[in-house]
Amino acid sequence: MNLVNILFWFLSALTLFSALMVIISKNPVHSVLWLVLVFFAISGHYVLLNAQFLAIVNLIVYAGAIMVLFLFVIMLLNLNKETEQKKNIWIKVAGTIAGGCFLLSVCNVVYNAQTGSKEIANKAILMGKGSIGLIGNLGKELFTNYVVPFEISSVLFLSAMVGAVIIGKKN
Amino acid sequence: MPVQYYIYLALILFSIGVIGVLTRRNAIIVFMCIELMLNATNLLLVAFSQMHQNIAYAANKASSAGIEGQLFVFFIMVVAAAEVSVGLAIIVMLYRNTRSVDINFLNRLKN
């Protein structure tokens, strides 16, 4: 059990516990804070996988920008109290059973790929090595082979900005 | 680290997001569960990109095999940021019209 394994299990437990707390918490503000913790744990996973650029971008974009936007909206709408109406208990049970069935069926597929058809048997992940996650290599690839999608994403941002302003303004 | 650990982790995270979408009524929390699902797929893409890198790394340490997975994650983050800005504007609009963010009020869209 080396350090990488210990960190993997710790970060996985932290991710899953915080994700559960996101959907269990009654107060939306607590949900947002737990979600920030999920993003920190996932960034830790990215660092373990040596995807350093994505780790930082995940922190800046998700934990920094998107979650603050969520908090702003919650504060703006004054939702920081437990206002959610009681949902029918059967809908909760049915939703949990549906999600659990989804999890079981996809886990079965992965288990088959591992033991039956052996597509992912003995495939290992390179931990903490390799240079594809560094910003120099990613930037070179982004601005040579993927420059058209990059430019299209700027159009996407422009349209999202215009859309948000048009939807958000009064009448 | 065997690849199936990361697959199972991402699957459980995705399923937690699905269960959240199905069981909660607050539109903002439903939206946060969608972000949870997006992050599960991002984690899986990075894990698979490092899996492809692992095979090429033994022969050539400077190989760029699997770099497309990490670029995909980058583009998913771009789309998610655009999606959040529009979605939160829709939620604010919903609140302005119905004084609530309960998604059950949205069933009036069918009329």
CSV table of N, CA and C in Angstrom, one decimal, chain A residues 15-165:
chain,number,residue,atom,x,y,z
A,15,THR,N,-14.9,12.0,-2.2
A,15,THR,CA,-15.7,12.4,-3.3
A,15,THR,C,-17.1,11.8,-3.1
A,16,LEU,N,-17.2,10.5,-2.8
A,16,LEU,CA,-18.5,9.9,-2.8
A,16,LEU,C,-19.3,10.4,-1.6
A,17,PHE,N,-18.6,10.6,-0.4
A,17,PHE,CA,-19.4,11.1,0.8
A,17,PHE,C,-19.9,12.5,0.5
A,18,SER,N,-19.1,13.4,-0.1
A,18,SER,CA,-19.5,14.7,-0.4
A,18,SER,C,-20.6,14.7,-1.4
A,19,ALA,N,-20.5,13.9,-2.4
A,19,ALA,CA,-21.6,13.8,-3.4
A,19,ALA,C,-22.9,13.3,-2.8
A,20,LEU,N,-22.8,12.4,-1.9
A,20,LEU,CA,-24.0,12.0,-1.2
A,20,LEU,C,-24.6,13.1,-0.4
A,21,MET,N,-23.7,13.9,0.3
A,21,MET,CA,-24.2,15.0,1.1
A,21,MET,C,-24.9,16.1,0.3
A,22,VAL,N,-24.4,16.2,-1.0
A,22,VAL,CA,-25.0,17.2,-1.9
A,22,VAL,C,-26.5,16.9,-2.1
A,23,ILE,N,-26.8,15.6,-2.3
A,23,ILE,CA,-28.2,15.3,-2.6
A,23,ILE,C,-29.0,15.0,-1.3
A,24,ILE,N,-28.4,14.9,-0.1
A,24,ILE,CA,-29.1,14.7,1.1
A,24,ILE,C,-29.4,16.0,1.8
A,25,SER,N,-28.5,17.0,1.7
A,25,SER,CA,-28.7,18.3,2.5
A,25,SER,C,-30.0,18.9,2.1
A,26,LYS,N,-30.7,19.4,3.1
A,26,LYS,CA,-31.9,20.2,2.9
A,26,LYS,C,-31.7,21.6,2.4
A,27,ASN,N,-30.6,22.2,3.0
A,27,ASN,CA,-30.3,23.6,2.7
A,27,ASN,C,-29.5,23.7,1.4
A,28,PRO,N,-30.0,24.5,0.4
A,28,PRO,CA,-29.2,24.6,-0.9
A,28,PRO,C,-27.8,25.1,-0.7
A,29,VAL,N,-27.6,26.0,0.3
A,29,VAL,CA,-26.3,26.6,0.5
A,29,VAL,C,-25.3,25.5,0.9
A,30,HIS,N,-25.8,24.6,1.8
A,30,HIS,CA,-24.9,23.5,2.2
A,30,HIS,C,-24.6,22.5,1.0
A,31,SER,N,-25.6,22.3,0.2
A,31,SER,CA,-25.4,21.5,-1.0
A,31,SER,C,-24.3,22.1,-1.9
A,32,VAL,N,-24.3,23.4,-2.1
A,32,VAL,CA,-23.3,24.1,-2.9
A,32,VAL,C,-21.9,23.9,-2.2
A,33,LEU,N,-21.8,24.0,-0.9
A,33,LEU,CA,-20.5,23.9,-0.3
A,33,LEU,C,-20.0,22.4,-0.4
A,34,TRP,N,-20.9,21.5,-0.2
A,34,TRP,CA,-20.5,20.1,-0.4
A,34,TRP,C,-20.0,19.8,-1.8
A,35,LEU,N,-20.7,20.5,-2.8
A,35,LEU,CA,-20.3,20.3,-4.2
A,35,LEU,C,-18.9,20.9,-4.5
A,36,VAL,N,-18.6,22.0,-3.8
A,36,VAL,CA,-17.3,22.5,-3.9
A,36,VAL,C,-16.2,21.5,-3.4
A,37,LEU,N,-16.6,20.8,-2.3
A,37,LEU,CA,-15.7,19.8,-1.8
A,37,LEU,C,-15.5,18.7,-2.8
A,38,VAL,N,-16.6,18.3,-3.5
A,38,VAL,CA,-16.5,17.3,-4.5
A,38,VAL,C,-15.5,17.7,-5.6
A,39,PHE,N,-15.6,19.0,-6.0
A,39,PHE,CA,-14.7,19.5,-7.0
A,39,PHE,C,-13.3,19.5,-6.6
A,40,PHE,N,-13.0,19.8,-5.3
A,40,PHE,CA,-11.6,19.8,-4.8
A,40,PHE,C,-11.1,18.3,-4.8
A,41,ALA,N,-12.0,17.4,-4.4
A,41,ALA,CA,-11.5,16.0,-4.4
A,41,ALA,C,-11.2,15.5,-5.8
A,42,ILE,N,-12.1,15.9,-6.8
A,42,ILE,CA,-11.8,15.5,-8.2
A,42,ILE,C,-10.6,16.1,-8.7
A,43,SER,N,-10.3,17.4,-8.3
A,43,SER,CA,-9.0,18.0,-8.7
A,43,SER,C,-7.8,17.2,-8.1
A,44,GLY,N,-8.0,16.7,-6.9
A,44,GLY,CA,-7.0,15.9,-6.3
A,44,GLY,C,-6.7,14.6,-7.1
A,45,HIS,N,-7.8,14.0,-7.6
A,45,HIS,CA,-7.7,12.9,-8.5
A,45,HIS,C,-6.9,13.3,-9.8
A,46,TYR,N,-7.2,14.4,-10.4
A,46,TYR,CA,-6.5,14.9,-11.6
A,46,TYR,C,-5.0,15.0,-11.3
A,47,VAL,N,-4.7,15.5,-10.1
A,47,VAL,CA,-3.2,15.7,-9.8
A,47,VAL,C,-2.6,14.3,-9.7
A,48,LEU,N,-3.3,13.3,-9.1
A,48,LEU,CA,-2.8,12.0,-9.0
A,48,LEU,C,-2.6,11.4,-10.4
A,49,LEU,N,-3.4,11.7,-11.3
A,49,LEU,CA,-3.3,11.2,-12.7
A,49,LEU,C,-2.3,12.1,-13.5
A,50,ASN,N,-1.7,13.0,-12.9
A,50,ASN,CA,-0.7,13.9,-13.6
A,50,ASN,C,-1.4,14.8,-14.6
A,51,ALA,N,-2.7,15.1,-14.5
A,51,ALA,CA,-3.4,16.0,-15.4
A,51,ALA,C,-3.4,17.4,-14.7
A,52,GLN,N,-2.2,18.0,-14.6
A,52,GLN,CA,-2.1,19.2,-13.8
A,52,GLN,C,-2.9,20.4,-14.3
A,53,PHE,N,-2.9,20.5,-15.6
A,53,PHE,CA,-3.6,21.7,-16.2
A,53,PHE,C,-5.1,21.5,-15.9
A,54,LEU,N,-5.7,20.3,-16.1
A,54,LEU,CA,-7.1,20.1,-15.8
A,54,LEU,C,-7.4,20.3,-14.3
A,55,ALA,N,-6.5,19.9,-13.4
A,55,ALA,CA,-6.7,20.1,-12.0
A,55,ALA,C,-6.9,21.6,-11.7
A,56,ILE,N,-6.0,22.4,-12.2
A,56,ILE,CA,-6.1,23.9,-12.0
A,56,ILE,C,-7.4,24.4,-12.6
A,57,VAL,N,-7.6,24.0,-13.9
A,57,VAL,CA,-8.8,24.6,-14.6
A,57,VAL,C,-10.1,24.2,-13.8
A,58,ASN,N,-10.1,22.9,-13.3
A,58,ASN,CA,-11.3,22.5,-12.6
A,58,ASN,C,-11.5,23.3,-11.4
A,59,LEU,N,-10.4,23.6,-10.7
A,59,LEU,CA,-10.6,24.5,-9.5
A,59,LEU,C,-11.0,25.9,-9.8
A,60,ILE,N,-10.4,26.5,-10.9
A,60,ILE,CA,-10.7,27.9,-11.2
A,60,ILE,C,-12.1,28.0,-11.8
A,61,VAL,N,-12.4,27.1,-12.8
A,61,VAL,CA,-13.7,27.2,-13.5
A,61,VAL,C,-14.9,26.7,-12.6
A,62,TYR,N,-14.7,25.5,-12.1
A,62,TYR,CA,-15.9,24.9,-11.4
A,62,TYR,C,-16.0,25.5,-10.0
A,63,ALA,N,-15.0,25.2,-9.1
A,63,ALA,CA,-15.1,25.6,-7.7
A,63,ALA,C,-15.0,27.1,-7.6
A,64,GLY,N,-14.3,27.8,-8.5
A,64,GLY,CA,-14.2,29.2,-8.4
A,64,GLY,C,-15.4,30.0,-9.0
A,65,ALA,N,-15.7,29.7,-10.3
A,65,ALA,CA,-16.6,30.5,-11.0
A,65,ALA,C,-18.0,30.0,-10.9
A,66,ILE,N,-18.2,28.7,-11.3
A,66,ILE,CA,-19.6,28.2,-11.4
A,66,ILE,C,-20.3,28.1,-10.1
A,67,MET,N,-19.5,27.7,-9.1
A,67,MET,CA,-20.2,27.5,-7.7
A,67,MET,C,-20.5,28.9,-7.1
A,68,VAL,N,-19.7,29.9,-7.4
A,68,VAL,CA,-20.0,31.2,-6.9
A,68,VAL,C,-21.2,31.8,-7.6
A,69,LEU,N,-21.4,31.4,-8.9
A,69,LEU,CA,-22.6,31.8,-9.6
A,69,LEU,C,-23.8,31.1,-9.0
A,70,PHE,N,-23.7,29.8,-8.6
A,70,PHE,CA,-24.8,29.2,-7.9
A,70,PHE,C,-25.1,29.8,-6.6
A,71,LEU,N,-24.1,30.2,-5.9
A,71,LEU,CA,-24.3,30.8,-4.6
A,71,LEU,C,-25.0,32.2,-4.7
A,72,PHE,N,-24.5,32.9,-5.8
A,72,PHE,CA,-25.2,34.2,-6.0
A,72,PHE,C,-26.7,34.1,-6.3
A,73,VAL,N,-27.0,33.1,-7.1
A,73,VAL,CA,-28.4,32.9,-7.5
A,73,VAL,C,-29.2,32.5,-6.2
A,74,ILE,N,-28.6,31.6,-5.4
A,74,ILE,CA,-29.3,31.2,-4.2
A,74,ILE,C,-29.6,32.3,-3.3
A,75,MET,N,-28.5,33.2,-3.1
A,75,MET,CA,-28.7,34.4,-2.2
A,75,MET,C,-29.7,35.3,-2.8
A,76,LEU,N,-29.6,35.5,-4.2
A,76,LEU,CA,-30.5,36.4,-4.9
A,76,LEU,C,-32.0,36.0,-4.7
A,77,LEU,N,-32.2,34.7,-4.8
A,77,LEU,CA,-33.6,34.3,-4.7
A,77,LEU,C,-34.0,34.0,-3.3
A,78,ASN,N,-33.1,34.2,-2.3
A,78,ASN,CA,-33.4,34.1,-0.9
A,78,ASN,C,-33.9,32.7,-0.6
A,79,LEU,N,-33.1,31.7,-1.1
A,79,LEU,CA,-33.5,30.3,-0.9
A,79,LEU,C,-32.8,29.7,0.2
A,80,ASN,N,-32.0,30.4,1.0
A,80,ASN,CA,-31.1,29.8,2.0
A,80,ASN,C,-31.8,29.4,3.2
A,81,LYS,N,-33.1,28.9,3.1
A,81,LYS,CA,-33.8,28.2,4.2
A,81,LYS,C,-34.4,27.0,3.6
A,82,GLU,N,-34.9,26.2,4.5
A,82,GLU,CA,-35.4,24.9,4.0
A,82,GLU,C,-36.9,25.1,3.5
A,83,THR,N,-37.0,25.5,2.2
A,83,THR,CA,-38.3,25.8,1.7
A,83,THR,C,-38.8,24.7,0.8
A,84,GLU,N,-38.0,23.7,0.6
A,84,GLU,CA,-38.5,22.7,-0.4
A,84,GLU,C,-39.7,21.9,0.2
A,85,GLN,N,-40.7,21.8,-0.6
A,85,GLN,CA,-41.9,21.1,-0.1
A,85,GLN,C,-41.6,19.6,0.0
A,86,LYS,N,-42.3,19.0,0.9
A,86,LYS,CA,-42.2,17.5,1.1
A,86,LYS,C,-42.6,16.8,-0.2
A,87,LYS,N,-41.7,16.1,-0.7
A,87,LYS,CA,-42.0,15.3,-1.9
A,87,LYS,C,-42.6,14.0,-1.4
A,88,ASN,N,-43.4,13.4,-2.3
A,88,ASN,CA,-44.0,12.1,-2.0
A,88,ASN,C,-42.9,11.1,-1.7
A,89,ILE,N,-43.0,10.4,-0.6
A,89,ILE,CA,-41.9,9.4,-0.2
A,89,ILE,C,-41.7,8.3,-1.3
A,90,TRP,N,-42.8,8.0,-1.9
A,90,TRP,CA,-42.7,6.9,-2.9
A,90,TRP,C,-41.9,7.4,-4.1
A,91,ILE,N,-42.0,8.7,-4.5
A,91,ILE,CA,-41.2,9.2,-5.6
A,91,ILE,C,-39.7,9.1,-5.3
A,92,LYS,N,-39.4,9.4,-4.0
A,92,LYS,CA,-38.0,9.3,-3.6
A,92,LYS,C,-37.5,7.8,-3.7
A,93,VAL,N,-38.4,6.9,-3.1
A,93,VAL,CA,-38.0,5.5,-3.2
A,93,VAL,C,-37.8,5.0,-4.6
A,94,ALA,N,-38.8,5.4,-5.5
A,94,ALA,CA,-38.7,5.0,-6.9
A,94,ALA,C,-37.5,5.5,-7.6
A,95,GLY,N,-37.2,6.8,-7.3
A,95,GLY,CA,-36.0,7.4,-7.9
A,95,GLY,C,-34.7,6.7,-7.5
A,96,THR,N,-34.7,6.4,-6.2
A,96,THR,CA,-33.5,5.7,-5.7
A,96,THR,C,-33.3,4.3,-6.3
A,97,ILE,N,-34.5,3.6,-6.4
A,97,ILE,CA,-34.4,2.3,-7.0
A,97,ILE,C,-34.0,2.4,-8.5
A,98,ALA,N,-34.6,3.4,-9.2
A,98,ALA,CA,-34.2,3.5,-10.6
A,98,ALA,C,-32.7,3.8,-10.8
A,99,GLY,N,-32.2,4.7,-9.9
A,99,GLY,CA,-30.8,5.0,-10.0
A,99,GLY,C,-29.9,3.8,-9.6
A,100,GLY,N,-30.4,3.0,-8.6
A,100,GLY,CA,-29.6,1.8,-8.2
A,100,GLY,C,-29.6,0.8,-9.3
A,101,CYS,N,-30.8,0.6,-10.0
A,101,CYS,CA,-30.8,-0.3,-11.1
A,101,CYS,C,-29.9,0.1,-12.2
A,102,PHE,N,-29.8,1.4,-12.5
A,102,PHE,CA,-28.9,1.9,-13.5
A,102,PHE,C,-27.5,1.5,-13.1
A,103,LEU,N,-27.1,1.8,-11.9
A,103,LEU,CA,-25.8,1.5,-11.4
A,103,LEU,C,-25.4,0.0,-11.5
A,104,LEU,N,-26.4,-0.8,-11.1
A,104,LEU,CA,-26.2,-2.3,-11.2
A,104,LEU,C,-26.0,-2.8,-12.6
A,105,SER,N,-26.8,-2.3,-13.5
A,105,SER,CA,-26.7,-2.8,-14.9
A,105,SER,C,-25.4,-2.3,-15.5
A,106,VAL,N,-25.0,-1.1,-15.3
A,106,VAL,CA,-23.7,-0.6,-15.9
A,106,VAL,C,-22.5,-1.3,-15.2
A,107,CYS,N,-22.6,-1.5,-13.9
A,107,CYS,CA,-21.5,-2.3,-13.2
A,107,CYS,C,-21.4,-3.7,-13.8
A,108,ASN,N,-22.5,-4.3,-14.2
A,108,ASN,CA,-22.5,-5.6,-14.8
A,108,ASN,C,-21.7,-5.6,-16.1
A,109,VAL,N,-22.0,-4.5,-16.9
A,109,VAL,CA,-21.3,-4.4,-18.2
A,109,VAL,C,-19.8,-4.3,-17.9
A,110,VAL,N,-19.4,-3.5,-16.9
A,110,VAL,CA,-17.9,-3.3,-16.6
A,110,VAL,C,-17.3,-4.6,-16.2
A,111,TYR,N,-18.1,-5.3,-15.3
A,111,TYR,CA,-17.6,-6.6,-14.8
A,111,TYR,C,-17.4,-7.6,-15.9
A,112,ASN,N,-18.3,-7.6,-16.9
A,112,ASN,CA,-18.2,-8.5,-18.0
A,112,ASN,C,-17.0,-8.1,-18.8
A,113,ALA,N,-16.7,-6.8,-19.1
A,113,ALA,CA,-15.6,-6.4,-19.8
A,113,ALA,C,-14.3,-6.8,-19.2
A,114,GLN,N,-14.4,-7.0,-17.8
A,114,GLN,CA,-13.1,-7.3,-17.1
A,114,GLN,C,-12.9,-8.8,-17.0
A,115,THR,N,-13.9,-9.6,-16.8
A,115,THR,CA,-13.7,-11.0,-16.6
A,115,THR,C,-14.2,-11.8,-17.8
A,116,GLY,N,-15.3,-11.4,-18.5
A,116,GLY,CA,-15.8,-12.2,-19.6
A,116,GLY,C,-15.0,-12.0,-20.9
A,117,SER,N,-15.2,-10.8,-21.5
A,117,SER,CA,-14.5,-10.5,-22.8
A,117,SER,C,-13.1,-10.0,-22.6
A,118,LYS,N,-12.7,-9.7,-21.4
A,118,LYS,CA,-11.3,-9.3,-21.0
A,118,LYS,C,-10.8,-8.1,-21.8
A,119,GLU,N,-11.8,-7.2,-22.1
A,119,GLU,CA,-11.4,-6.0,-22.8
A,119,GLU,C,-10.5,-5.0,-22.0
A,120,ILE,N,-10.9,-4.9,-20.7
A,120,ILE,CA,-10.1,-4.0,-19.8
A,120,ILE,C,-9.3,-4.8,-18.8
A,121,ALA,N,-9.2,-6.2,-19.0
A,121,ALA,CA,-8.4,-6.9,-18.0
A,121,ALA,C,-7.0,-6.6,-18.1
A,122,ASN,N,-6.3,-6.4,-16.9
A,122,ASN,CA,-4.9,-6.1,-16.8
A,122,ASN,C,-4.5,-4.8,-17.5
A,123,LYS,N,-5.5,-3.9,-17.7
A,123,LYS,CA,-5.2,-2.5,-18.2
A,123,LYS,C,-5.0,-1.7,-16.9
A,124,ALA,N,-3.8,-1.0,-16.9
A,124,ALA,CA,-3.5,-0.2,-15.7
A,124,ALA,C,-3.5,1.3,-16.2
A,125,ILE,N,-3.6,2.2,-15.2
A,125,ILE,CA,-3.5,3.6,-15.4
A,125,ILE,C,-2.2,4.1,-14.9
A,126,LEU,N,-1.6,4.9,-15.8
A,126,LEU,CA,-0.3,5.5,-15.4
A,126,LEU,C,-0.5,6.6,-14.3
A,127,MET,N,0.0,6.4,-13.1
A,127,MET,CA,-0.2,7.3,-12.0
A,127,MET,C,1.0,8.2,-11.9
A,128,GLY,N,0.7,9.5,-12.0
A,128,GLY,CA,1.8,10.5,-11.6
A,128,GLY,C,2.9,10.5,-12.6
A,129,LYS,N,2.8,9.9,-13.8
A,129,LYS,CA,3.9,10.0,-14.8
A,129,LYS,C,3.3,10.4,-16.1
A,130,GLY,N,4.1,10.6,-17.1
A,130,GLY,CA,3.6,10.9,-18.4
A,130,GLY,C,3.5,12.4,-18.5
A,131,SER,N,3.6,13.0,-19.8
A,131,SER,CA,3.6,14.4,-20.0
A,131,SER,C,2.4,15.0,-20.7
A,132,ILE,N,1.4,14.1,-20.9
A,132,ILE,CA,0.3,14.6,-21.7
A,132,ILE,C,-0.6,15.6,-20.9
A,133,GLY,N,-0.5,15.6,-19.6
A,133,GLY,CA,-1.3,16.6,-18.8
A,133,GLY,C,-0.7,17.9,-18.6
A,134,LEU,N,0.5,18.1,-19.1
A,134,LEU,CA,1.2,19.4,-18.9
A,134,LEU,C,0.7,20.4,-19.9
A,135,ILE,N,0.7,21.7,-19.5
A,135,ILE,CA,0.1,22.7,-20.3
A,135,ILE,C,0.7,22.9,-21.7
A,136,GLY,N,2.1,22.6,-21.7
A,136,GLY,CA,2.7,22.8,-23.0
A,136,GLY,C,2.2,21.9,-24.1
A,137,ASN,N,2.2,20.6,-23.7
A,137,ASN,CA,1.7,19.6,-24.7
A,137,ASN,C,0.2,19.8,-25.1
A,138,LEU,N,-0.6,20.1,-24.0
A,138,LEU,CA,-2.0,20.3,-24.3
A,138,LEU,C,-2.2,21.5,-25.2
A,139,GLY,N,-1.5,22.6,-24.9
A,139,GLY,CA,-1.6,23.8,-25.7
A,139,GLY,C,-1.2,23.6,-27.2
A,140,LYS,N,-0.1,22.8,-27.4
A,140,LYS,CA,0.4,22.5,-28.7
A,140,LYS,C,-0.7,21.8,-29.5
A,141,GLU,N,-1.3,20.8,-28.8
A,141,GLU,CA,-2.3,20.0,-29.5
A,141,GLU,C,-3.5,20.8,-29.8
A,142,LEU,N,-3.9,21.6,-28.8
A,142,LEU,CA,-5.1,22.4,-28.9
A,142,LEU,C,-5.0,23.4,-30.1
A,143,PHE,N,-3.8,24.0,-30.3
A,143,PHE,CA,-3.7,25.1,-31.3
A,143,PHE,C,-3.2,24.5,-32.6
A,144,THR,N,-3.0,23.2,-32.8
A,144,THR,CA,-2.7,22.7,-34.1
A,144,THR,C,-3.8,21.8,-34.6
A,145,ASN,N,-4.2,20.8,-33.9
A,145,ASN,CA,-5.2,19.9,-34.5
A,145,ASN,C,-6.6,20.3,-34.1
A,146,TYR,N,-6.8,21.0,-33.0
A,146,TYR,CA,-8.1,21.3,-32.5
A,146,TYR,C,-8.4,22.7,-32.5
A,147,VAL,N,-7.8,23.5,-33.4
A,147,VAL,CA,-8.0,24.9,-33.4
A,147,VAL,C,-9.4,25.3,-33.8
A,148,VAL,N,-10.0,24.5,-34.7
A,148,VAL,CA,-11.4,24.9,-35.2
A,148,VAL,C,-12.4,24.7,-34.1
A,149,PRO,N,-12.4,23.6,-33.3
A,149,PRO,CA,-13.4,23.5,-32.2
A,149,PRO,C,-13.1,24.6,-31.2
A,150,PHE,N,-11.8,25.0,-31.0
A,150,PHE,CA,-11.5,26.0,-30.0
A,150,PHE,C,-12.2,27.3,-30.5
A,151,GLU,N,-12.1,27.6,-31.8
A,151,GLU,CA,-12.7,28.9,-32.2
A,151,GLU,C,-14.2,28.8,-32.1
A,152,ILE,N,-14.8,27.6,-32.4
A,152,ILE,CA,-16.3,27.4,-32.4
A,152,ILE,C,-16.7,27.6,-30.9
A,153,SER,N,-15.9,27.2,-29.9
A,153,SER,CA,-16.3,27.4,-28.6
A,153,SER,C,-16.4,28.8,-28.2
A,154,SER,N,-15.6,29.7,-28.9
A,154,SER,CA,-15.8,31.1,-28.6
A,154,SER,C,-17.1,31.6,-29.1
A,155,VAL,N,-17.6,31.1,-30.2
A,155,VAL,CA,-18.9,31.5,-30.7
A,155,VAL,C,-20.0,31.0,-29.7
A,156,LEU,N,-19.7,29.8,-29.2
A,156,LEU,CA,-20.7,29.2,-28.2
A,156,LEU,C,-20.8,30.2,-27.0
A,157,PHE,N,-19.6,30.6,-26.5
A,157,PHE,CA,-19.6,31.5,-25.3
A,157,PHE,C,-20.4,32.8,-25.6
A,158,LEU,N,-20.1,33.4,-26.9
A,158,LEU,CA,-20.8,34.6,-27.2
A,158,LEU,C,-22.3,34.4,-27.2
A,159,SER,N,-22.8,33.3,-27.8
A,159,SER,CA,-24.2,33.0,-27.9
A,159,SER,C,-24.8,32.8,-26.5
A,160,ALA,N,-24.0,32.1,-25.6
A,160,ALA,CA,-24.5,31.9,-24.3
A,160,ALA,C,-24.6,33.2,-23.5
A,161,MET,N,-23.7,34.1,-23.7
A,161,MET,CA,-23.7,35.4,-23.1
A,161,MET,C,-24.9,36.2,-23.5
A,162,VAL,N,-25.2,36.2,-24.9
A,162,VAL,CA,-26.3,36.9,-25.4
A,162,VAL,C,-27.6,36.3,-24.9
A,163,GLY,N,-27.6,34.9,-24.9
A,163,GLY,CA,-28.8,34.2,-24.4
A,163,GLY,C,-29.1,34.5,-22.9
A,164,ALA,N,-28.1,34.5,-22.1
A,164,ALA,CA,-28.3,34.7,-20.7
A,164,ALA,C,-28.8,36.2,-20.4
A,165,VAL,N,-28.3,37.1,-21.2
A,165,VAL,CA,-28.8,38.5,-21.0
A,165,VAL,C,-30.2,38.6,-21.5
